[in-house]
């Protein structure tokens, strides 16, 4: 009698737990739906031309990779204007005396261009900015919340930053 009760309990538990389990296809569909939702949010964020990139790592043209997460380095894009405060490590073709060695600007964007790759759920933003003594081409590659910013300078070697892109917080 006791064995029948134990078997009955396991049978009831097995049937009830099986009803709650997701199949592989359901999990895959849920993952795809979430990725599509994140991509749609990214597209609307990029289309607004109002976002904030927070740098976490930098990578130089020669392969140096450095964590810069604790220092509040950023790139901000808002209504045709861009502002950046990013560190620079690399080779400079000519020195600019009296200014910082980082990539810093607060200027109007020129040639703002966005291309989307729907298959890879990726947005690529290109823009040009004129700094105090150099012209910069900024290329932002965004997939969901993760992004890479590459800066090509007229006076320095290329540098890239990895980080997160978010909506700009309005004051």
mmCIF file with all atom_site columns, N, CA and C in Angstrom, residues 75-144:
data_model
loop_
_atom_site.group_PDB
_atom_site.id
_atom_site.type_symbol
_atom_site.label_atom_id
_atom_site.label_alt_id
_atom_site.label_comp_id
_atom_site.label_asym_id
_atom_site.label_entity_id
_atom_site.label_seq_id
_atom_site.pdbx_PDB_ins_code
_atom_site.Cartn_x
_atom_site.Cartn_y
_atom_site.Cartn_z
_atom_site.occupancy
_atom_site.B_iso_or_equiv
_atom_site.pdbx_formal_charge
_atom_site.auth_seq_id
_atom_site.auth_comp_id
_atom_site.auth_asym_id
_atom_site.auth_atom_id
_atom_site.pdbx_PDB_model_num
ATOM 1   N N  . UNK A 1 75  ? 30.864 59.343 -24.503 1.00 0.00 ? 75  UNK A N  1
ATOM 2   C CA . UNK A 1 75  ? 30.543 60.030 -25.749 1.00 0.00 ? 75  UNK A CA 1
ATOM 3   C C  . UNK A 1 75  ? 29.047 60.289 -25.693 1.00 0.00 ? 75  UNK A C  1
ATOM 4   N N  . UNK A 1 76  ? 28.663 61.534 -25.872 1.00 0.00 ? 76  UNK A N  1
ATOM 5   C CA . UNK A 1 76  ? 27.251 61.902 -25.803 1.00 0.00 ? 76  UNK A CA 1
ATOM 6   C C  . UNK A 1 76  ? 26.839 62.512 -27.136 1.00 0.00 ? 76  UNK A C  1
ATOM 7   N N  . UNK A 1 77  ? 25.715 62.059 -27.673 1.00 0.00 ? 77  UNK A N  1
ATOM 8   C CA . UNK A 1 77  ? 25.160 62.592 -28.912 1.00 0.00 ? 77  UNK A CA 1
ATOM 9   C C  . UNK A 1 77  ? 23.775 63.124 -28.584 1.00 0.00 ? 77  UNK A C  1
ATOM 10  N N  . UNK A 1 78  ? 23.525 64.400 -28.947 1.00 0.00 ? 78  UNK A N  1
ATOM 11  C CA . UNK A 1 78  ? 22.234 64.996 -28.646 1.00 0.00 ? 78  UNK A CA 1
ATOM 12  C C  . UNK A 1 78  ? 21.914 66.113 -29.636 1.00 0.00 ? 78  UNK A C  1
ATOM 13  N N  . UNK A 1 79  ? 20.891 65.910 -30.428 1.00 0.00 ? 79  UNK A N  1
ATOM 14  C CA . UNK A 1 79  ? 20.324 66.930 -31.320 1.00 0.00 ? 79  UNK A CA 1
ATOM 15  C C  . UNK A 1 79  ? 21.379 67.632 -32.173 1.00 0.00 ? 79  UNK A C  1
ATOM 16  N N  . UNK A 1 80  ? 22.165 66.854 -32.889 1.00 0.00 ? 80  UNK A N  1
ATOM 17  C CA . UNK A 1 80  ? 23.140 67.441 -33.800 1.00 0.00 ? 80  UNK A CA 1
ATOM 18  C C  . UNK A 1 80  ? 24.453 67.851 -33.163 1.00 0.00 ? 80  UNK A C  1
ATOM 19  N N  . UNK A 1 81  ? 24.571 67.708 -31.879 1.00 0.00 ? 81  UNK A N  1
ATOM 20  C CA . UNK A 1 81  ? 25.798 68.044 -31.173 1.00 0.00 ? 81  UNK A CA 1
ATOM 21  C C  . UNK A 1 81  ? 26.375 66.783 -30.540 1.00 0.00 ? 81  UNK A C  1
ATOM 22  N N  . UNK A 1 82  ? 27.697 66.739 -30.444 1.00 0.00 ? 82  UNK A N  1
ATOM 23  C CA . UNK A 1 82  ? 28.339 65.599 -29.790 1.00 0.00 ? 82  UNK A CA 1
ATOM 24  C C  . UNK A 1 82  ? 29.385 66.108 -28.818 1.00 0.00 ? 82  UNK A C  1
ATOM 25  N N  . UNK A 1 83  ? 29.539 65.351 -27.753 1.00 0.00 ? 83  UNK A N  1
ATOM 26  C CA . UNK A 1 83  ? 30.503 65.699 -26.711 1.00 0.00 ? 83  UNK A CA 1
ATOM 27  C C  . UNK A 1 83  ? 31.218 64.428 -26.297 1.00 0.00 ? 83  UNK A C  1
ATOM 28  N N  . UNK A 1 84  ? 32.532 64.514 -26.104 1.00 0.00 ? 84  UNK A N  1
ATOM 29  C CA . UNK A 1 84  ? 33.286 63.328 -25.704 1.00 0.00 ? 84  UNK A CA 1
ATOM 30  C C  . UNK A 1 84  ? 34.355 63.689 -24.700 1.00 0.00 ? 84  UNK A C  1
ATOM 31  N N  . UNK A 1 85  ? 34.572 62.755 -23.811 1.00 0.00 ? 85  UNK A N  1
ATOM 32  C CA . UNK A 1 85  ? 35.683 62.818 -22.869 1.00 0.00 ? 85  UNK A CA 1
ATOM 33  C C  . UNK A 1 85  ? 36.204 61.385 -22.778 1.00 0.00 ? 85  UNK A C  1
ATOM 34  N N  . UNK A 1 86  ? 37.211 61.088 -23.621 1.00 0.00 ? 86  UNK A N  1
ATOM 35  C CA . UNK A 1 86  ? 37.755 59.743 -23.727 1.00 0.00 ? 86  UNK A CA 1
ATOM 36  C C  . UNK A 1 86  ? 39.277 59.797 -23.611 1.00 0.00 ? 86  UNK A C  1
ATOM 37  N N  . UNK A 1 87  ? 39.883 58.811 -22.974 1.00 0.00 ? 87  UNK A N  1
ATOM 38  C CA . UNK A 1 87  ? 41.343 58.801 -22.874 1.00 0.00 ? 87  UNK A CA 1
ATOM 39  C C  . UNK A 1 87  ? 41.955 58.394 -24.205 1.00 0.00 ? 87  UNK A C  1
ATOM 40  N N  . UNK A 1 88  ? 43.210 58.748 -24.401 1.00 0.00 ? 88  UNK A N  1
ATOM 41  C CA . UNK A 1 88  ? 43.908 58.340 -25.612 1.00 0.00 ? 88  UNK A CA 1
ATOM 42  C C  . UNK A 1 88  ? 45.245 57.729 -25.244 1.00 0.00 ? 88  UNK A C  1
ATOM 43  N N  . UNK A 1 89  ? 45.508 56.558 -25.815 1.00 0.00 ? 89  UNK A N  1
ATOM 44  C CA . UNK A 1 89  ? 46.791 55.875 -25.668 1.00 0.00 ? 89  UNK A CA 1
ATOM 45  C C  . UNK A 1 89  ? 47.183 55.456 -27.074 1.00 0.00 ? 89  UNK A C  1
ATOM 46  N N  . UNK A 1 90  ? 48.310 55.942 -27.553 1.00 0.00 ? 90  UNK A N  1
ATOM 47  C CA . UNK A 1 90  ? 48.724 55.582 -28.902 1.00 0.00 ? 90  UNK A CA 1
ATOM 48  C C  . UNK A 1 90  ? 49.749 56.548 -29.445 1.00 0.00 ? 90  UNK A C  1
ATOM 49  N N  . UNK A 1 91  ? 49.909 56.525 -30.755 1.00 0.00 ? 91  UNK A N  1
ATOM 50  C CA . UNK A 1 91  ? 50.910 57.334 -31.427 1.00 0.00 ? 91  UNK A CA 1
ATOM 51  C C  . UNK A 1 91  ? 50.251 58.578 -32.008 1.00 0.00 ? 91  UNK A C  1
ATOM 52  N N  . UNK A 1 92  ? 50.838 59.743 -31.727 1.00 0.00 ? 92  UNK A N  1
ATOM 53  C CA . UNK A 1 92  ? 50.378 61.002 -32.297 1.00 0.00 ? 92  UNK A CA 1
ATOM 54  C C  . UNK A 1 92  ? 51.365 61.446 -33.362 1.00 0.00 ? 92  UNK A C  1
ATOM 55  N N  . UNK A 1 93  ? 50.841 61.857 -34.537 1.00 0.00 ? 93  UNK A N  1
ATOM 56  C CA . UNK A 1 93  ? 51.711 62.315 -35.608 1.00 0.00 ? 93  UNK A CA 1
ATOM 57  C C  . UNK A 1 93  ? 52.276 63.704 -35.320 1.00 0.00 ? 93  UNK A C  1
ATOM 58  N N  . UNK A 1 94  ? 51.505 64.524 -34.615 1.00 0.00 ? 94  UNK A N  1
ATOM 59  C CA . UNK A 1 94  ? 51.989 65.846 -34.219 1.00 0.00 ? 94  UNK A CA 1
ATOM 60  C C  . UNK A 1 94  ? 51.377 66.194 -32.875 1.00 0.00 ? 94  UNK A C  1
ATOM 61  N N  . UNK A 1 95  ? 52.154 66.850 -32.058 1.00 0.00 ? 95  UNK A N  1
ATOM 62  C CA . UNK A 1 95  ? 51.714 67.191 -30.710 1.00 0.00 ? 95  UNK A CA 1
ATOM 63  C C  . UNK A 1 95  ? 50.922 68.482 -30.736 1.00 0.00 ? 95  UNK A C  1
ATOM 64  N N  . UNK A 1 96  ? 49.938 68.576 -29.861 1.00 0.00 ? 96  UNK A N  1
ATOM 65  C CA . UNK A 1 96  ? 49.192 69.822 -29.693 1.00 0.00 ? 96  UNK A CA 1
ATOM 66  C C  . UNK A 1 96  ? 49.463 70.306 -28.279 1.00 0.00 ? 96  UNK A C  1
ATOM 67  N N  . UNK A 1 97  ? 50.238 71.341 -28.169 1.00 0.00 ? 97  UNK A N  1
ATOM 68  C CA . UNK A 1 97  ? 50.653 71.848 -26.868 1.00 0.00 ? 97  UNK A CA 1
ATOM 69  C C  . UNK A 1 97  ? 49.514 72.617 -26.209 1.00 0.00 ? 97  UNK A C  1
ATOM 70  N N  . UNK A 1 98  ? 49.455 72.524 -24.900 1.00 0.00 ? 98  UNK A N  1
ATOM 71  C CA . UNK A 1 98  ? 48.470 73.284 -24.144 1.00 0.00 ? 98  UNK A CA 1
ATOM 72  C C  . UNK A 1 98  ? 47.118 72.618 -24.039 1.00 0.00 ? 98  UNK A C  1
ATOM 73  N N  . UNK A 1 99  ? 46.938 71.458 -24.596 1.00 0.00 ? 99  UNK A N  1
ATOM 74  C CA . UNK A 1 99  ? 45.649 70.777 -24.476 1.00 0.00 ? 99  UNK A CA 1
ATOM 75  C C  . UNK A 1 99  ? 45.860 69.403 -23.840 1.00 0.00 ? 99  UNK A C  1
ATOM 76  N N  . UNK A 1 100 ? 44.758 68.775 -23.481 1.00 0.00 ? 100 UNK A N  1
ATOM 77  C CA . UNK A 1 100 ? 44.870 67.458 -22.862 1.00 0.00 ? 100 UNK A CA 1
ATOM 78  C C  . UNK A 1 100 ? 45.281 66.440 -23.907 1.00 0.00 ? 100 UNK A C  1
ATOM 79  N N  . UNK A 1 101 ? 45.725 65.309 -23.460 1.00 0.00 ? 101 UNK A N  1
ATOM 80  C CA . UNK A 1 101 ? 46.155 64.272 -24.393 1.00 0.00 ? 101 UNK A CA 1
ATOM 81  C C  . UNK A 1 101 ? 45.011 63.333 -24.763 1.00 0.00 ? 101 UNK A C  1
ATOM 82  N N  . UNK A 1 102 ? 43.852 63.501 -24.161 1.00 0.00 ? 102 UNK A N  1
ATOM 83  C CA . UNK A 1 102 ? 42.714 62.643 -24.461 1.00 0.00 ? 102 UNK A CA 1
ATOM 84  C C  . UNK A 1 102 ? 41.941 63.123 -25.677 1.00 0.00 ? 102 UNK A C  1
ATOM 85  N N  . UNK A 1 103 ? 40.884 62.392 -25.990 1.00 0.00 ? 103 UNK A N  1
ATOM 86  C CA . UNK A 1 103 ? 39.991 62.792 -27.069 1.00 0.00 ? 103 UNK A CA 1
ATOM 87  C C  . UNK A 1 103 ? 38.832 63.520 -26.409 1.00 0.00 ? 103 UNK A C  1
ATOM 88  N N  . UNK A 1 104 ? 38.855 64.826 -26.561 1.00 0.00 ? 104 UNK A N  1
ATOM 89  C CA . UNK A 1 104 ? 37.835 65.671 -25.953 1.00 0.00 ? 104 UNK A CA 1
ATOM 90  C C  . UNK A 1 104 ? 37.302 66.636 -26.995 1.00 0.00 ? 104 UNK A C  1
ATOM 91  N N  . UNK A 1 105 ? 35.991 66.721 -27.076 1.00 0.00 ? 105 UNK A N  1
ATOM 92  C CA . UNK A 1 105 ? 35.369 67.704 -27.958 1.00 0.00 ? 105 UNK A CA 1
ATOM 93  C C  . UNK A 1 105 ? 33.952 67.962 -27.515 1.00 0.00 ? 105 UNK A C  1
ATOM 94  N N  . UNK A 1 106 ? 33.439 69.092 -27.918 1.00 0.00 ? 106 UNK A N  1
ATOM 95  C CA . UNK A 1 106 ? 32.046 69.474 -27.750 1.00 0.00 ? 106 UNK A CA 1
ATOM 96  C C  . UNK A 1 106 ? 31.706 70.289 -28.987 1.00 0.00 ? 106 UNK A C  1
ATOM 97  N N  . UNK A 1 107 ? 31.212 69.627 -30.017 1.00 0.00 ? 107 UNK A N  1
ATOM 98  C CA . UNK A 1 107 ? 31.048 70.274 -31.312 1.00 0.00 ? 107 UNK A CA 1
ATOM 99  C C  . UNK A 1 107 ? 29.873 69.679 -32.073 1.00 0.00 ? 107 UNK A C  1
ATOM 100 N N  . UNK A 1 108 ? 29.492 70.381 -33.120 1.00 0.00 ? 108 UNK A N  1
ATOM 101 C CA . UNK A 1 108 ? 28.426 69.912 -33.991 1.00 0.00 ? 108 UNK A CA 1
ATOM 102 C C  . UNK A 1 108 ? 28.898 68.706 -34.792 1.00 0.00 ? 108 UNK A C  1
ATOM 103 N N  . UNK A 1 109 ? 27.983 67.781 -35.032 1.00 0.00 ? 109 UNK A N  1
ATOM 104 C CA . UNK A 1 109 ? 28.293 66.600 -35.839 1.00 0.00 ? 109 UNK A CA 1
ATOM 105 C C  . UNK A 1 109 ? 28.133 66.967 -37.311 1.00 0.00 ? 109 UNK A C  1
ATOM 106 N N  . UNK A 1 110 ? 28.969 66.370 -38.144 1.00 0.00 ? 110 UNK A N  1
ATOM 107 C CA . UNK A 1 110 ? 28.849 66.543 -39.584 1.00 0.00 ? 110 UNK A CA 1
ATOM 108 C C  . UNK A 1 110 ? 28.711 65.158 -40.210 1.00 0.00 ? 110 UNK A C  1
ATOM 109 N N  . UNK A 1 111 ? 27.985 65.081 -41.284 1.00 0.00 ? 111 UNK A N  1
ATOM 110 C CA . UNK A 1 111 ? 27.829 63.841 -42.056 1.00 0.00 ? 111 UNK A CA 1
ATOM 111 C C  . UNK A 1 111 ? 27.345 62.675 -41.192 1.00 0.00 ? 111 UNK A C  1
ATOM 112 N N  . UNK A 1 112 ? 26.354 62.900 -40.358 1.00 0.00 ? 112 UNK A N  1
ATOM 113 C CA . UNK A 1 112 ? 25.779 61.843 -39.520 1.00 0.00 ? 112 UNK A CA 1
ATOM 114 C C  . UNK A 1 112 ? 25.064 60.849 -40.425 1.00 0.00 ? 112 UNK A C  1
ATOM 115 N N  . UNK A 1 113 ? 25.475 59.601 -40.369 1.00 0.00 ? 113 UNK A N  1
ATOM 116 C CA . UNK A 1 113 ? 24.935 58.566 -41.248 1.00 0.00 ? 113 UNK A CA 1
ATOM 117 C C  . UNK A 1 113 ? 24.727 57.284 -40.452 1.00 0.00 ? 113 UNK A C  1
ATOM 118 N N  . UNK A 1 114 ? 23.579 56.658 -40.636 1.00 0.00 ? 114 UNK A N  1
ATOM 119 C CA . UNK A 1 114 ? 23.260 55.414 -39.933 1.00 0.00 ? 114 UNK A CA 1
ATOM 120 C C  . UNK A 1 114 ? 22.928 54.336 -40.958 1.00 0.00 ? 114 UNK A C  1
ATOM 121 N N  . UNK A 1 115 ? 23.511 53.161 -40.776 1.00 0.00 ? 115 UNK A N  1
ATOM 122 C CA . UNK A 1 115 ? 23.145 51.995 -41.575 1.00 0.00 ? 115 UNK A CA 1
ATOM 123 C C  . UNK A 1 115 ? 22.778 50.864 -40.623 1.00 0.00 ? 115 UNK A C  1
ATOM 124 N N  . UNK A 1 116 ? 21.778 50.087 -41.023 1.00 0.00 ? 116 UNK A N  1
ATOM 125 C CA . UNK A 1 116 ? 21.313 48.979 -40.199 1.00 0.00 ? 116 UNK A CA 1
ATOM 126 C C  . UNK A 1 116 ? 21.585 47.661 -40.909 1.00 0.00 ? 116 UNK A C  1
ATOM 127 N N  . UNK A 1 117 ? 21.970 46.653 -40.141 1.00 0.00 ? 117 UNK A N  1
ATOM 128 C CA . UNK A 1 117 ? 22.095 45.295 -40.641 1.00 0.00 ? 117 UNK A CA 1
ATOM 129 C C  . UNK A 1 117 ? 21.067 44.473 -39.864 1.00 0.00 ? 117 UNK A C  1
ATOM 130 N N  . UNK A 1 118 ? 19.890 44.299 -40.468 1.00 0.00 ? 118 UNK A N  1
ATOM 131 C CA . UNK A 1 118 ? 18.800 43.616 -39.776 1.00 0.00 ? 118 UNK A CA 1
ATOM 132 C C  . UNK A 1 118 ? 19.110 42.153 -39.494 1.00 0.00 ? 118 UNK A C  1
ATOM 133 N N  . UNK A 1 119 ? 19.889 41.524 -40.367 1.00 0.00 ? 119 UNK A N  1
ATOM 134 C CA . UNK A 1 119 ? 20.221 40.114 -40.164 1.00 0.00 ? 119 UNK A CA 1
ATOM 135 C C  . UNK A 1 119 ? 21.060 39.920 -38.905 1.00 0.00 ? 119 UNK A C  1
ATOM 136 N N  . UNK A 1 120 ? 22.033 40.826 -38.677 1.00 0.00 ? 120 UNK A N  1
ATOM 137 C CA . UNK A 1 120 ? 22.893 40.733 -37.498 1.00 0.00 ? 120 UNK A CA 1
ATOM 138 C C  . UNK A 1 120 ? 22.388 41.587 -36.336 1.00 0.00 ? 120 UNK A C  1
ATOM 139 N N  . UNK A 1 121 ? 21.268 42.289 -36.542 1.00 0.00 ? 121 UNK A N  1
ATOM 140 C CA . UNK A 1 121 ? 20.689 43.183 -35.523 1.00 0.00 ? 121 UNK A CA 1
ATOM 141 C C  . UNK A 1 121 ? 21.740 44.190 -35.037 1.00 0.00 ? 121 UNK A C  1
ATOM 142 N N  . UNK A 1 122 ? 22.292 44.925 -35.992 1.00 0.00 ? 122 UNK A N  1
ATOM 143 C CA . UNK A 1 122 ? 23.395 45.832 -35.694 1.00 0.00 ? 122 UNK A CA 1
ATOM 144 C C  . UNK A 1 122 ? 23.155 47.170 -36.379 1.00 0.00 ? 122 UNK A C  1
ATOM 145 N N  . UNK A 1 123 ? 23.524 48.261 -35.694 1.00 0.00 ? 123 UNK A N  1
ATOM 146 C CA . UNK A 1 123 ? 23.467 49.605 -36.268 1.00 0.00 ? 123 UNK A CA 1
ATOM 147 C C  . UNK A 1 123 ? 24.880 50.165 -36.302 1.00 0.00 ? 123 UNK A C  1
ATOM 148 N N  . UNK A 1 124 ? 25.233 50.809 -37.422 1.00 0.00 ? 124 UNK A N  1
ATOM 149 C CA . UNK A 1 124 ? 26.541 51.447 -37.556 1.00 0.00 ? 124 UNK A CA 1
ATOM 150 C C  . UNK A 1 124 ? 26.295 52.927 -37.810 1.00 0.00 ? 124 UNK A C  1
ATOM 151 N N  . UNK A 1 125 ? 26.833 53.757 -36.925 1.00 0.00 ? 125 UNK A N  1
ATOM 152 C CA . UNK A 1 125 ? 26.674 55.208 -36.995 1.00 0.00 ? 125 UNK A CA 1
ATOM 153 C C  . UNK A 1 125 ? 28.025 55.807 -37.338 1.00 0.00 ? 125 UNK A C  1
ATOM 154 N N  . UNK A 1 126 ? 28.044 56.664 -38.345 1.00 0.00 ? 126 UNK A N  1
ATOM 155 C CA . UNK A 1 126 ? 29.279 57.350 -38.714 1.00 0.00 ? 126 UNK A CA 1
ATOM 156 C C  . UNK A 1 126 ? 29.025 58.846 -38.647 1.00 0.00 ? 126 UNK A C  1
ATOM 157 N N  . UNK A 1 127 ? 30.007 59.562 -38.109 1.00 0.00 ? 127 UNK A N  1
ATOM 158 C CA . UNK A 1 127 ? 29.908 61.016 -38.062 1.00 0.00 ? 127 UNK A CA 1
ATOM 159 C C  . UNK A 1 127 ? 31.308 61.610 -38.008 1.00 0.00 ? 127 UNK A C  1
ATOM 160 N N  . UNK A 1 128 ? 31.401 62.841 -38.417 1.00 0.00 ? 128 UNK A N  1
ATOM 161 C CA . UNK A 1 128 ? 32.658 63.568 -38.357 1.00 0.00 ? 128 UNK A CA 1
ATOM 162 C C  . UNK A 1 128 ? 32.507 64.710 -37.368 1.00 0.00 ? 128 UNK A C  1
ATOM 163 N N  . UNK A 1 129 ? 33.588 64.977 -36.655 1.00 0.00 ? 129 UNK A N  1
ATOM 164 C CA . UNK A 1 129 ? 33.598 66.056 -35.663 1.00 0.00 ? 129 UNK A CA 1
ATOM 165 C C  . UNK A 1 129 ? 34.905 66.813 -35.815 1.00 0.00 ? 129 UNK A C  1
ATOM 166 N N  . UNK A 1 130 ? 34.827 68.128 -35.757 1.00 0.00 ? 130 UNK A N  1
ATOM 167 C CA . UNK A 1 130 ? 36.041 68.939 -35.793 1.00 0.00 ? 130 UNK A CA 1
ATOM 168 C C  . UNK A 1 130 ? 36.379 69.348 -34.364 1.00 0.00 ? 130 UNK A C  1
ATOM 169 N N  . UNK A 1 131 ? 37.537 68.881 -33.903 1.00 0.00 ? 131 UNK A N  1
ATOM 170 C CA . UNK A 1 131 ? 38.019 69.248 -32.582 1.00 0.00 ? 131 UNK A CA 1
ATOM 171 C C  . UNK A 1 131 ? 38.822 70.532 -32.663 1.00 0.00 ? 131 UNK A C  1
ATOM 172 N N  . UNK A 1 132 ? 39.533 70.844 -31.596 1.00 0.00 ? 132 UNK A N  1
ATOM 173 C CA . UNK A 1 132 ? 40.320 72.075 -31.563 1.00 0.00 ? 132 UNK A CA 1
ATOM 174 C C  . UNK A 1 132 ? 41.425 72.068 -32.607 1.00 0.00 ? 132 UNK A C  1
ATOM 175 N N  . UNK A 1 133 ? 42.131 70.973 -32.735 1.00 0.00 ? 133 UNK A N  1
ATOM 176 C CA . UNK A 1 133 ? 43.283 70.949 -33.641 1.00 0.00 ? 133 UNK A CA 1
ATOM 177 C C  . UNK A 1 133 ? 43.283 69.737 -34.567 1.00 0.00 ? 133 UNK A C  1
ATOM 178 N N  . UNK A 1 134 ? 42.172 69.017 -34.647 1.00 0.00 ? 134 UNK A N  1
ATOM 179 C CA . UNK A 1 134 ? 42.126 67.824 -35.485 1.00 0.00 ? 134 UNK A CA 1
ATOM 180 C C  . UNK A 1 134 ? 40.701 67.535 -35.935 1.00 0.00 ? 134 UNK A C  1
ATOM 181 N N  . UNK A 1 135 ? 40.603 66.757 -36.982 1.00 0.00 ? 135 UNK A N  1
ATOM 182 C CA . UNK A 1 135 ? 39.311 66.287 -37.467 1.00 0.00 ? 135 UNK A CA 1
ATOM 183 C C  . UNK A 1 135 ? 39.182 64.818 -37.083 1.00 0.00 ? 135 UNK A C  1
ATOM 184 N N  . UNK A 1 136 ? 38.039 64.448 -36.543 1.00 0.00 ? 136 UNK A N  1
ATOM 185 C CA . UNK A 1 136 ? 37.819 63.093 -36.060 1.00 0.00 ? 136 UNK A CA 1
ATOM 186 C C  . UNK A 1 136 ? 36.671 62.439 -36.813 1.00 0.00 ? 136 UNK A C  1
ATOM 187 N N  . UNK A 1 137 ? 36.873 61.193 -37.209 1.00 0.00 ? 137 UNK A N  1
ATOM 188 C CA . UNK A 1 137 ? 35.779 60.384 -37.725 1.00 0.00 ? 137 UNK A CA 1
ATOM 189 C C  . UNK A 1 137 ? 35.419 59.400 -36.615 1.00 0.00 ? 137 UNK A C  1
ATOM 190 N N  . UNK A 1 138 ? 34.167 59.405 -36.212 1.00 0.00 ? 138 UNK A N  1
ATOM 191 C CA . UNK A 1 138 ? 33.690 58.541 -35.135 1.00 0.00 ? 138 UNK A CA 1
ATOM 192 C C  . UNK A 1 138 ? 32.752 57.506 -35.742 1.00 0.00 ? 138 UNK A C  1
ATOM 193 N N  . UNK A 1 139 ? 33.037 56.232 -35.471 1.00 0.00 ? 139 UNK A N  1
ATOM 194 C CA . UNK A 1 139 ? 32.213 55.128 -35.968 1.00 0.00 ? 139 UNK A CA 1
ATOM 195 C C  . UNK A 1 139 ? 31.713 54.348 -34.755 1.00 0.00 ? 139 UNK A C  1
ATOM 196 N N  . UNK A 1 140 ? 30.401 54.301 -34.611 1.00 0.00 ? 140 UNK A N  1
ATOM 197 C CA . UNK A 1 140 ? 29.782 53.600 -33.490 1.00 0.00 ? 140 UNK A CA 1
ATOM 198 C C  . UNK A 1 140 ? 29.080 52.362 -34.038 1.00 0.00 ? 140 UNK A C  1
ATOM 199 N N  . UNK A 1 141 ? 29.462 51.197 -33.539 1.00 0.00 ? 141 UNK A N  1
ATOM 200 C CA . UNK A 1 141 ? 28.817 49.942 -33.914 1.00 0.00 ? 141 UNK A CA 1
ATOM 201 C C  . UNK A 1 141 ? 28.059 49.445 -32.695 1.00 0.00 ? 141 UNK A C  1
ATOM 202 N N  . UNK A 1 142 ? 26.735 49.392 -32.824 1.00 0.00 ? 142 UNK A N  1
ATOM 203 C CA . UNK A 1 142 ? 25.900 49.044 -31.675 1.00 0.00 ? 142 UNK A CA 1
ATOM 204 C C  . UNK A 1 142 ? 25.083 47.798 -31.952 1.00 0.00 ? 142 UNK A C  1
ATOM 205 N N  . UNK A 1 143 ? 25.097 46.874 -31.004 1.00 0.00 ? 143 UNK A N  1
ATOM 206 C CA . UNK A 1 143 ? 24.248 45.679 -31.021 1.00 0.00 ? 143 UNK A CA 1
ATOM 207 C C  . UNK A 1 143 ? 23.623 45.573 -29.648 1.00 0.00 ? 143 UNK A C  1
ATOM 208 N N  . UNK A 1 144 ? 22.359 45.903 -29.536 1.00 0.00 ? 144 UNK A N  1
ATOM 209 C CA . UNK A 1 144 ? 21.718 45.901 -28.229 1.00 0.00 ? 144 UNK A CA 1
ATOM 210 C C  . UNK A 1 144 ? 22.348 46.954 -27.341 1.00 0.00 ? 144 UNK A C  1
#
